[in-house]
mmCIF file of C-alpha atoms in Angstrom:
data_model
loop_
_atom_site.group_PDB
_atom_site.id
_atom_site.type_symbol
_atom_site.label_atom_id
_atom_site.label_comp_id
_atom_site.label_asym_id
_atom_site.label_seq_id
_atom_site.Cartn_x
_atom_site.Cartn_y
_atom_site.Cartn_z
ATOM 1 C CA MET A 1 -26.252 39.869 63.391
ATOM 2 C CA ILE A 2 -23.167 40.872 62.676
ATOM 3 C CA ALA A 3 -22.376 44.705 61.302
ATOM 4 C CA SER A 4 -20.996 44.983 57.963
ATOM 5 C CA HIS A 5 -17.701 47.480 59.653
ATOM 6 C CA GLU A 6 -17.231 44.732 62.332
ATOM 7 C CA LEU A 7 -16.247 42.018 59.473
ATOM 8 C CA SER A 8 -12.338 41.914 58.273
ATOM 9 C CA VAL A 9 -10.721 38.767 56.934
ATOM 10 C CA LEU A 10 -11.031 36.773 59.209
ATOM 11 C CA GLN A 11 -8.638 34.142 60.667
ATOM 12 C CA PHE A 12 -8.951 30.747 63.084
ATOM 13 C CA ALA A 13 -6.844 29.174 65.768
ATOM 14 C CA PRO A 14 -5.942 25.625 64.944
ATOM 15 C CA ILE A 15 -7.502 23.016 66.622
ATOM 16 C CA TYR A 16 -4.240 20.324 66.440
ATOM 17 C CA GLN A 17 -5.011 15.985 67.023
ATOM 18 C CA GLU A 18 -2.158 14.167 67.908
ATOM 19 C CA ARG A 19 -2.355 10.541 65.412
ATOM 20 C CA VAL A 20 0.586 7.621 65.762
ATOM 21 C CA TRP A 21 0.857 8.503 61.918
ATOM 22 C CA GLY A 22 1.804 11.664 62.573
ATOM 23 C CA GLY A 23 4.918 14.111 63.047
ATOM 24 C CA ARG A 24 5.779 17.507 64.223
ATOM 25 C CA ASN A 25 5.698 18.641 60.387
ATOM 26 C CA LEU A 26 3.427 21.496 61.852
ATOM 27 C CA GLU A 27 6.173 22.903 63.553
ATOM 28 C CA ARG A 28 9.230 22.731 61.228
ATOM 29 C CA LEU A 29 7.061 23.820 57.530
ATOM 30 C CA TYR A 30 4.753 26.292 59.014
ATOM 31 C CA GLY A 31 6.418 27.970 62.167
ATOM 32 C CA ARG A 32 2.834 26.198 64.937
ATOM 33 C CA LYS A 33 3.904 26.151 67.976
ATOM 34 C CA LEU A 34 2.945 22.789 69.048
ATOM 35 C CA PRO A 35 3.330 21.402 73.152
ATOM 36 C CA ALA A 36 7.560 20.639 73.443
ATOM 37 C CA ASP A 37 7.061 16.186 73.453
ATOM 38 C CA SER A 38 7.189 14.254 71.156
ATOM 39 C CA THR A 39 4.009 13.798 70.737
ATOM 40 C CA PRO A 40 2.919 12.665 66.381
ATOM 41 C CA TYR A 41 0.217 15.545 66.278
ATOM 42 C CA GLY A 42 -0.837 13.639 62.210
ATOM 43 C CA GLU A 43 -4.005 16.521 61.643
ATOM 44 C CA SER A 44 -4.958 20.622 61.836
ATOM 45 C CA TRP A 45 -8.125 20.835 61.848
ATOM 46 C CA GLU A 46 -8.231 24.780 59.987
ATOM 47 C CA ILE A 47 -11.674 25.389 59.248
ATOM 48 C CA CYS A 48 -14.098 23.241 61.164
ATOM 49 C CA ASP A 49 -17.971 23.419 63.102
ATOM 50 C CA ARG A 50 -18.403 20.204 65.161
ATOM 51 C CA ALA A 51 -20.425 20.233 67.364
ATOM 52 C CA GLU A 52 -16.774 17.753 68.937
ATOM 53 C CA ALA A 53 -14.852 20.940 67.593
ATOM 54 C CA GLN A 54 -14.992 24.468 66.800
ATOM 55 C CA SER A 55 -12.736 26.666 64.879
ATOM 56 C CA VAL A 56 -12.428 30.045 66.590
ATOM 57 C CA VAL A 57 -12.142 33.763 65.269
ATOM 58 C CA SER A 58 -8.423 33.866 66.786
ATOM 59 C CA ALA A 59 -7.833 37.977 66.378
ATOM 60 C CA GLY A 60 -10.233 41.474 65.194
ATOM 61 C CA PRO A 61 -13.587 42.972 66.796
ATOM 62 C CA LEU A 62 -15.403 38.897 65.507
ATOM 63 C CA GLN A 63 -12.508 37.154 68.850
ATOM 64 C CA GLY A 64 -13.673 35.053 70.325
ATOM 65 C CA TRP A 65 -16.729 33.972 68.086
ATOM 66 C CA SER A 66 -17.245 30.100 66.336
ATOM 67 C CA LEU A 67 -17.222 29.408 62.775
ATOM 68 C CA HIS A 68 -21.039 28.007 64.322
ATOM 69 C CA ASP A 69 -21.414 31.220 65.115
ATOM 70 C CA LEU A 70 -20.763 32.648 62.660
ATOM 71 C CA TRP A 71 -22.537 29.502 60.283
ATOM 72 C CA THR A 72 -25.884 30.325 62.446
ATOM 73 C CA GLN A 73 -26.468 33.765 63.730
ATOM 74 C CA ALA A 74 -24.250 36.736 60.773
ATOM 75 C CA ARG A 75 -24.898 32.844 57.296
ATOM 76 C CA ASN A 76 -25.622 36.604 54.562
ATOM 77 C CA GLU A 77 -22.922 38.625 56.535
ATOM 78 C CA VAL A 78 -20.378 36.248 56.161
ATOM 79 C CA PHE A 79 -21.266 34.465 53.386
ATOM 80 C CA GLY A 80 -23.452 35.113 51.360
ATOM 81 C CA PHE A 81 -26.654 36.080 50.931
ATOM 82 C CA ALA A 82 -26.493 32.669 48.309
ATOM 83 C CA TYR A 83 -26.862 30.315 51.217
ATOM 84 C CA ALA A 84 -29.564 32.017 53.175
ATOM 85 C CA GLY A 85 -32.260 28.819 52.933
ATOM 86 C CA HIS A 86 -28.209 26.244 52.829
ATOM 87 C CA PRO A 87 -29.759 22.949 54.390
ATOM 88 C CA ALA A 88 -26.743 22.179 56.662
ATOM 89 C CA PRO A 89 -27.350 22.850 59.467
ATOM 90 C CA ARG A 90 -23.356 23.078 60.290
ATOM 91 C CA PHE A 91 -21.465 24.925 57.717
ATOM 92 C CA PRO A 92 -20.456 22.005 55.263
ATOM 93 C CA LEU A 93 -16.483 21.884 55.212
ATOM 94 C CA LEU A 94 -13.388 20.926 56.490
ATOM 95 C CA ILE A 95 -10.889 21.407 56.081
ATOM 96 C CA LYS A 96 -7.356 20.291 57.733
ATOM 97 C CA ILE A 97 -3.456 20.205 57.218
ATOM 98 C CA LEU A 98 -2.175 17.090 57.610
ATOM 99 C CA ASP A 99 1.013 16.050 58.848
ATOM 100 C CA ALA A 100 1.605 11.754 57.457
ATOM 101 C CA GLN A 101 4.677 10.694 58.661
ATOM 102 C CA GLU A 102 3.672 7.078 57.692
ATOM 103 C CA ASP A 103 1.793 5.636 55.999
ATOM 104 C CA LEU A 104 -2.079 6.117 57.115
ATOM 105 C CA SER A 105 -4.099 3.476 57.094
ATOM 106 C CA MET A 106 -6.586 1.207 54.065
ATOM 107 C CA GLN A 107 -9.949 3.963 54.481
ATOM 108 C CA VAL A 108 -13.518 4.254 52.511
ATOM 109 C CA HIS A 109 -15.525 6.957 53.441
ATOM 110 C CA PRO A 110 -19.976 6.783 52.486
ATOM 111 C CA ASP A 111 -20.683 8.909 49.510
ATOM 112 C CA ASP A 112 -23.932 10.249 50.308
ATOM 113 C CA VAL A 113 -26.248 7.950 48.861
ATOM 114 C CA SER A 114 -24.835 4.994 51.432
ATOM 115 C CA ALA A 115 -24.105 7.398 54.499
ATOM 116 C CA THR A 116 -27.827 7.477 55.434
ATOM 117 C CA GLY A 117 -27.776 3.605 54.933
ATOM 118 C CA VAL A 118 -24.825 3.322 57.478
ATOM 119 C CA GLY A 119 -25.418 5.533 59.600
ATOM 120 C CA GLY A 120 -22.926 7.935 58.619
ATOM 121 C CA GLU A 121 -21.769 10.748 56.482
ATOM 122 C CA ALA A 122 -20.710 11.071 53.467
ATOM 123 C CA LYS A 123 -16.844 12.446 52.408
ATOM 124 C CA SER A 124 -15.765 12.617 49.313
ATOM 125 C CA GLU A 125 -12.401 14.541 49.894
ATOM 126 C CA ALA A 126 -9.465 16.753 48.154
ATOM 127 C CA TRP A 127 -5.777 15.969 48.872
ATOM 128 C CA TYR A 128 -3.661 19.536 48.441
ATOM 129 C CA VAL A 129 0.421 18.738 48.284
ATOM 130 C CA THR A 130 2.759 20.701 50.109
ATOM 131 C CA CYS A 131 5.225 18.787 50.700
ATOM 132 C CA ALA A 132 6.491 15.406 49.071
ATOM 133 C CA GLU A 133 9.183 13.435 49.974
ATOM 134 C CA PRO A 134 11.136 11.571 47.441
ATOM 135 C CA GLU A 135 9.261 7.827 45.712
ATOM 136 C CA ALA A 136 5.652 9.329 47.960
ATOM 137 C CA LYS A 137 2.844 7.765 46.915
ATOM 138 C CA LEU A 138 -0.804 8.176 47.295
ATOM 139 C CA TYR A 139 -3.197 5.629 47.223
ATOM 140 C CA ALA A 140 -6.328 5.722 45.553
ATOM 141 C CA GLY A 141 -8.864 3.287 43.741
ATOM 142 C CA LEU A 142 -9.283 -0.894 43.733
ATOM 143 C CA ARG A 143 -6.681 -2.870 41.602
ATOM 144 C CA PRO A 144 -8.900 -4.107 37.946
ATOM 145 C CA GLY A 145 -9.904 -7.237 38.190
ATOM 146 C CA THR A 146 -10.714 -6.798 42.742
ATOM 147 C CA THR A 147 -13.860 -8.189 43.024
ATOM 148 C CA PRO A 148 -15.940 -8.699 47.106
ATOM 149 C CA GLU A 149 -15.237 -11.876 47.060
ATOM 150 C CA THR A 150 -10.587 -11.137 46.777
ATOM 151 C CA PHE A 151 -11.058 -7.944 48.329
ATOM 152 C CA ARG A 152 -12.988 -9.790 51.558
ATOM 153 C CA GLN A 153 -10.188 -12.239 51.103
ATOM 154 C CA ALA A 154 -7.395 -9.766 51.668
ATOM 155 C CA MET A 155 -8.838 -8.083 54.977
ATOM 156 C CA VAL A 156 -8.481 -11.590 56.173
ATOM 157 C CA ASP A 157 -4.914 -12.454 55.331
ATOM 158 C CA GLY A 158 -3.280 -8.728 55.157
ATOM 159 C CA SER A 159 -2.639 -7.958 51.561
ATOM 160 C CA VAL A 160 -5.220 -5.265 50.981
ATOM 161 C CA ALA A 161 -1.797 -3.199 50.257
ATOM 162 C CA GLU A 162 -1.447 -4.818 46.398
ATOM 163 C CA HIS A 163 -5.527 -3.996 45.975
ATOM 164 C CA ALA A 164 -4.382 -0.739 45.616
ATOM 165 C CA GLU A 165 -3.696 1.467 42.631
ATOM 166 C CA SER A 166 -1.792 3.827 43.744
ATOM 167 C CA LEU A 167 0.208 7.500 42.599
ATOM 168 C CA LYS A 168 3.828 8.600 43.138
ATOM 169 C CA VAL A 169 2.622 12.384 43.626
ATOM 170 C CA ALA A 170 5.374 16.172 44.436
ATOM 171 C CA PRO A 171 4.284 19.018 45.921
ATOM 172 C CA GLY A 172 1.315 20.339 43.341
ATOM 173 C CA ASP A 173 -0.243 17.549 43.142
ATOM 174 C CA CYS A 174 -3.970 17.843 43.900
ATOM 175 C CA LEU A 175 -6.288 14.226 44.039
ATOM 176 C CA ALA A 176 -10.081 13.666 43.940
ATOM 177 C CA VAL A 177 -10.744 10.889 46.175
ATOM 178 C CA PRO A 178 -15.031 10.475 46.086
ATOM 179 C CA GLY A 179 -16.843 8.409 48.824
ATOM 180 C CA GLY A 180 -16.201 5.077 48.481
ATOM 181 C CA THR A 181 -13.257 5.205 47.173
ATOM 182 C CA LEU A 182 -10.368 2.735 48.990
ATOM 183 C CA HIS A 183 -7.409 4.307 49.726
ATOM 184 C CA ALA A 184 -4.078 5.958 52.229
ATOM 185 C CA ILE A 185 -1.977 8.821 52.350
ATOM 186 C CA GLY A 186 1.749 6.916 51.965
ATOM 187 C CA ALA A 187 4.420 7.833 54.604
ATOM 188 C CA GLY A 188 6.634 11.310 53.927
ATOM 189 C CA VAL A 189 3.414 13.359 52.460
ATOM 190 C CA VAL A 190 2.143 17.041 54.018
ATOM 191 C CA ILE A 191 -1.720 18.188 52.681
ATOM 192 C CA PHE A 192 -4.267 20.655 52.603
ATOM 193 C CA GLU A 193 -7.206 17.746 52.802
ATOM 194 C CA ILE A 194 -10.701 19.873 52.228
ATOM 195 C CA GLN A 195 -13.332 17.916 52.814
ATOM 196 C CA GLN A 196 -17.565 17.647 53.263
ATOM 197 C CA ASN A 197 -17.452 17.892 57.051
ATOM 198 C CA SER A 198 -17.229 14.599 57.737
ATOM 199 C CA ASP A 199 -15.146 12.804 60.665
ATOM 200 C CA THR A 200 -16.912 8.762 59.165
ATOM 201 C CA THR A 201 -13.560 6.707 58.290
ATOM 202 C CA TYR A 202 -14.453 2.969 57.898
ATOM 203 C CA ARG A 203 -10.473 1.157 58.334
ATOM 204 C CA VAL A 204 -10.009 -1.841 56.009
ATOM 205 C CA PHE A 205 -6.219 -2.374 57.975
ATOM 206 C CA ASP A 206 -3.640 -0.396 59.921
ATOM 207 C CA TRP A 207 -0.424 -1.678 58.935
ATOM 208 C CA ASN A 208 -0.377 -4.775 61.831
ATOM 209 C CA ARG A 209 0.514 -1.511 63.996
ATOM 210 C CA VAL A 210 -1.014 -0.225 67.739
ATOM 211 C CA GLY A 211 -2.386 3.069 68.358
ATOM 212 C CA LEU A 212 -1.289 5.701 71.440
ATOM 213 C CA ASP A 213 -2.798 3.821 73.759
ATOM 214 C CA GLY A 214 -0.504 1.051 72.581
ATOM 215 C CA LYS A 215 -3.509 -0.877 70.934
ATOM 216 C CA PRO A 216 -4.665 -2.333 67.756
ATOM 217 C CA ARG A 217 -7.197 0.570 66.868
ATOM 218 C CA ALA A 218 -10.444 -1.053 65.734
ATOM 219 C CA LEU A 219 -11.093 -1.914 62.417
ATOM 220 C CA HIS A 220 -14.672 -1.054 60.170
ATOM 221 C CA GLN A 221 -14.404 -3.964 57.627
ATOM 222 C CA GLU A 222 -18.434 -5.035 57.129
ATOM 223 C CA GLU A 223 -18.737 -1.182 56.637
ATOM 224 C CA ALA A 224 -16.704 -0.259 54.560
ATOM 225 C CA MET A 225 -17.851 -3.374 51.958
ATOM 226 C CA LYS A 226 -21.100 -1.950 51.961
ATOM 227 C CA VAL A 227 -20.211 1.588 51.519
ATOM 228 C CA LEU A 228 -16.924 1.090 49.128
ATOM 229 C CA HIS A 229 -17.086 1.198 44.989
ATOM 230 C CA PHE A 230 -15.565 -1.591 43.085
ATOM 231 C CA ASP A 231 -16.218 -0.676 39.644
ATOM 232 C CA ALA A 232 -15.218 2.432 39.751
ATOM 233 C CA GLU A 233 -12.930 4.301 37.464
ATOM 234 C CA PRO A 234 -9.699 5.580 39.896
ATOM 235 C CA PRO A 235 -8.302 8.763 40.601
ATOM 236 C CA THR A 236 -6.459 10.624 38.786
ATOM 237 C CA LEU A 237 -4.340 13.000 39.890
ATOM 238 C CA LEU A 238 -5.999 16.233 38.649
ATOM 239 C CA LYS A 239 -5.136 18.351 35.574
ATOM 240 C CA PRO A 240 -6.156 22.058 36.619
ATOM 241 C CA GLN A 241 -8.418 24.077 33.761
ATOM 242 C CA GLY A 242 -7.040 27.360 33.573
ATOM 243 C CA GLY A 243 -6.696 28.093 37.098
ATOM 244 C CA ARG A 244 -9.629 26.235 39.062
ATOM 245 C CA LEU A 245 -8.037 22.752 40.125
ATOM 246 C CA LEU A 246 -11.648 21.127 40.937
ATOM 247 C CA ASP A 247 -15.346 22.034 40.381
ATOM 248 C CA TRP A 248 -17.338 19.318 42.801
ATOM 249 C CA PRO A 249 -20.680 20.106 44.211
ATOM 250 C CA TYR A 250 -19.280 19.393 47.599
ATOM 251 C CA PHE A 251 -16.400 22.689 47.006
ATOM 252 C CA LYS A 252 -14.233 24.152 44.088
ATOM 253 C CA ILE A 253 -11.082 24.633 44.350
ATOM 254 C CA ASP A 254 -8.869 27.439 42.996
ATOM 255 C CA ARG A 255 -5.850 28.020 42.800
ATOM 256 C CA TRP A 256 -3.191 31.630 42.482
ATOM 257 C CA GLU A 257 0.934 31.626 41.052
ATOM 258 C CA MET A 258 1.783 34.746 41.741
ATOM 259 C CA THR A 259 5.304 36.853 41.790
ATOM 260 C CA LYS A 260 6.912 39.892 43.914
ATOM 261 C CA PHE A 261 4.578 42.926 44.400
ATOM 262 C CA GLU A 262 1.913 41.245 42.287
ATOM 263 C CA GLY A 263 -1.212 42.086 43.534
ATOM 264 C CA ARG A 264 -5.325 40.510 42.583
ATOM 265 C CA SER A 265 -8.267 41.197 43.828
ATOM 266 C CA VAL A 266 -11.072 37.925 44.801
ATOM 267 C CA ALA A 267 -13.474 38.930 42.802
ATOM 268 C CA ARG A 268 -16.888 39.907 44.410
ATOM 269 C CA GLN A 269 -19.201 37.296 43.794
ATOM 270 C CA SER A 270 -21.125 38.201 46.886
ATOM 271 C CA ARG A 271 -19.376 34.871 48.367
ATOM 272 C CA PHE A 272 -16.928 34.318 50.979
ATOM 273 C CA LYS A 273 -14.048 31.970 49.720
ATOM 274 C CA ILE A 274 -11.535 30.722 51.916
ATOM 275 C CA GLY A 275 -8.076 31.066 50.519
ATOM 276 C CA ALA A 276 -5.128 28.540 51.628
ATOM 277 C CA VAL A 277 -1.647 30.532 51.775
ATOM 278 C CA VAL A 278 0.349 27.269 50.384
ATOM 279 C CA GLU A 279 4.395 29.149 49.669
ATOM 280 C CA GLY A 280 5.528 32.368 50.339
ATOM 281 C CA GLU A 281 3.441 35.559 51.738
ATOM 282 C CA ILE A 282 0.567 37.647 50.935
ATOM 283 C CA SER A 283 0.085 40.637 52.475
ATOM 284 C CA TRP A 284 -3.809 42.288 52.490
ATOM 285 C CA ARG A 285 -4.620 45.793 53.956
ATOM 286 C CA LYS A 286 -3.277 47.125 57.200
ATOM 287 C CA GLY A 287 0.020 46.151 57.475
ATOM 288 C CA MET A 288 -2.030 42.236 58.168
ATOM 289 C CA SER A 289 -0.004 39.416 56.613
ATOM 290 C CA MET A 290 -0.451 35.445 55.590
ATOM 291 C CA ARG A 291 1.958 32.722 55.133
ATOM 292 C CA ALA A 292 2.813 29.219 54.220
ATOM 293 C CA GLY A 293 0.142 26.670 56.464
ATOM 294 C CA ASP A 294 -2.187 30.561 56.770
ATOM 295 C CA PHE A 295 -5.913 29.910 56.247
ATOM 296 C CA PHE A 296 -8.282 32.971 55.414
ATOM 297 C CA LEU A 297 -11.971 33.826 55.817
ATOM 298 C CA VAL A 298 -13.239 36.633 52.839
ATOM 299 C CA PRO A 299 -16.518 36.975 54.726
ATOM 300 C CA ALA A 300 -19.242 38.057 52.075
ATOM 301 C CA CYS A 301 -19.797 42.169 52.256
ATOM 302 C CA LEU A 302 -16.328 42.527 52.395
ATOM 303 C CA GLY A 303 -15.915 45.967 49.892
ATOM 304 C CA ASP A 304 -13.246 45.676 47.132
ATOM 305 C CA LYS A 305 -10.642 47.319 48.066
ATOM 306 C CA GLN A 306 -11.337 44.495 50.983
ATOM 307 C CA ARG A 307 -10.742 42.059 49.011
ATOM 308 C CA GLN A 308 -7.047 42.792 47.480
ATOM 309 C CA PHE A 309 -3.614 41.061 47.904
ATOM 310 C CA LYS A 310 -1.086 41.624 46.710
ATOM 311 C CA CYS A 311 2.849 38.921 46.742
ATOM 312 C CA THR A 312 5.676 40.405 49.638
ATOM 313 C CA SER A 313 7.973 37.078 49.143
ATOM 314 C CA ALA A 314 9.429 36.276 45.470
ATOM 315 C CA ARG A 315 6.694 34.073 45.084
ATOM 316 C CA ALA A 316 3.205 33.089 46.350
ATOM 317 C CA THR A 317 0.726 30.402 45.792
ATOM 318 C CA LEU A 318 -2.356 30.328 47.594
ATOM 319 C CA LEU A 319 -5.844 27.753 46.757
ATOM 320 C CA TRP A 320 -9.461 29.457 47.632
ATOM 321 C CA ILE A 321 -11.998 26.790 48.682
ATOM 322 C CA SER A 322 -15.786 27.721 47.689
ATOM 323 C CA LEU A 323 -19.164 25.972 47.628
#
């Protein structure tokens, strides 16, 4: 149990992941302190409750508490009584920053139904583009006419990309990618990724490259064939409804666009919210400020005054993520 007076807005230490397709944009865009070498870092896990990777509170009275500790030992106070009986043994979301300097592999994740059959974890995800080079694109979905037979042949002859739909993207675009969808993030894109808490990925094509160890990365083509949806419509860029970008059973995403000195309050609904600063800078009480690339959790039990945020830059964009 945690006393309410011990709670404030919570921030967590990021967990950096080396990736062959990554770069150093986490330094350039968000001022992150990466190791002083040439290693490509493709992912920063910002909100994570995995056995192999734990977000840990980085400051304040709860410094050192893991996200798993909060979910299992202080669920009512931090996340809200609405989740008291939630069946997930771990916090059900995983939130990342991805820096794609090369194309990611063509891949697919299982959905809620197929995950059981393949022994994996379901993963539906959403991508919010924060930076994109000219002509940058995302791959998502299969082109019309693609059948299991033609796709199998494409995996053999290396033409998988020819069967994938693609979308040119710019900062501010958002795409929802349900489990069962063939997809890849294209080179020159930085995204905030919100997903179900899963690390199950089935690669079908990796652009004929080798991994950081100099060896080809493993493919999972047979597993992919079991979970791919060949009859689904390809995803399209989301069209916001007011401030809401996405309303899924897995999570919801809202967006604030703020101008200098504008203040807003997070609605008190006895539920937590996760904030992600896309651009600009915002302040919270007691001189606490957050800038582009910062993620934070607003506990459910905070009072109205503790839920107020103000834009302290010319403009700011925030995402709000909730279950």
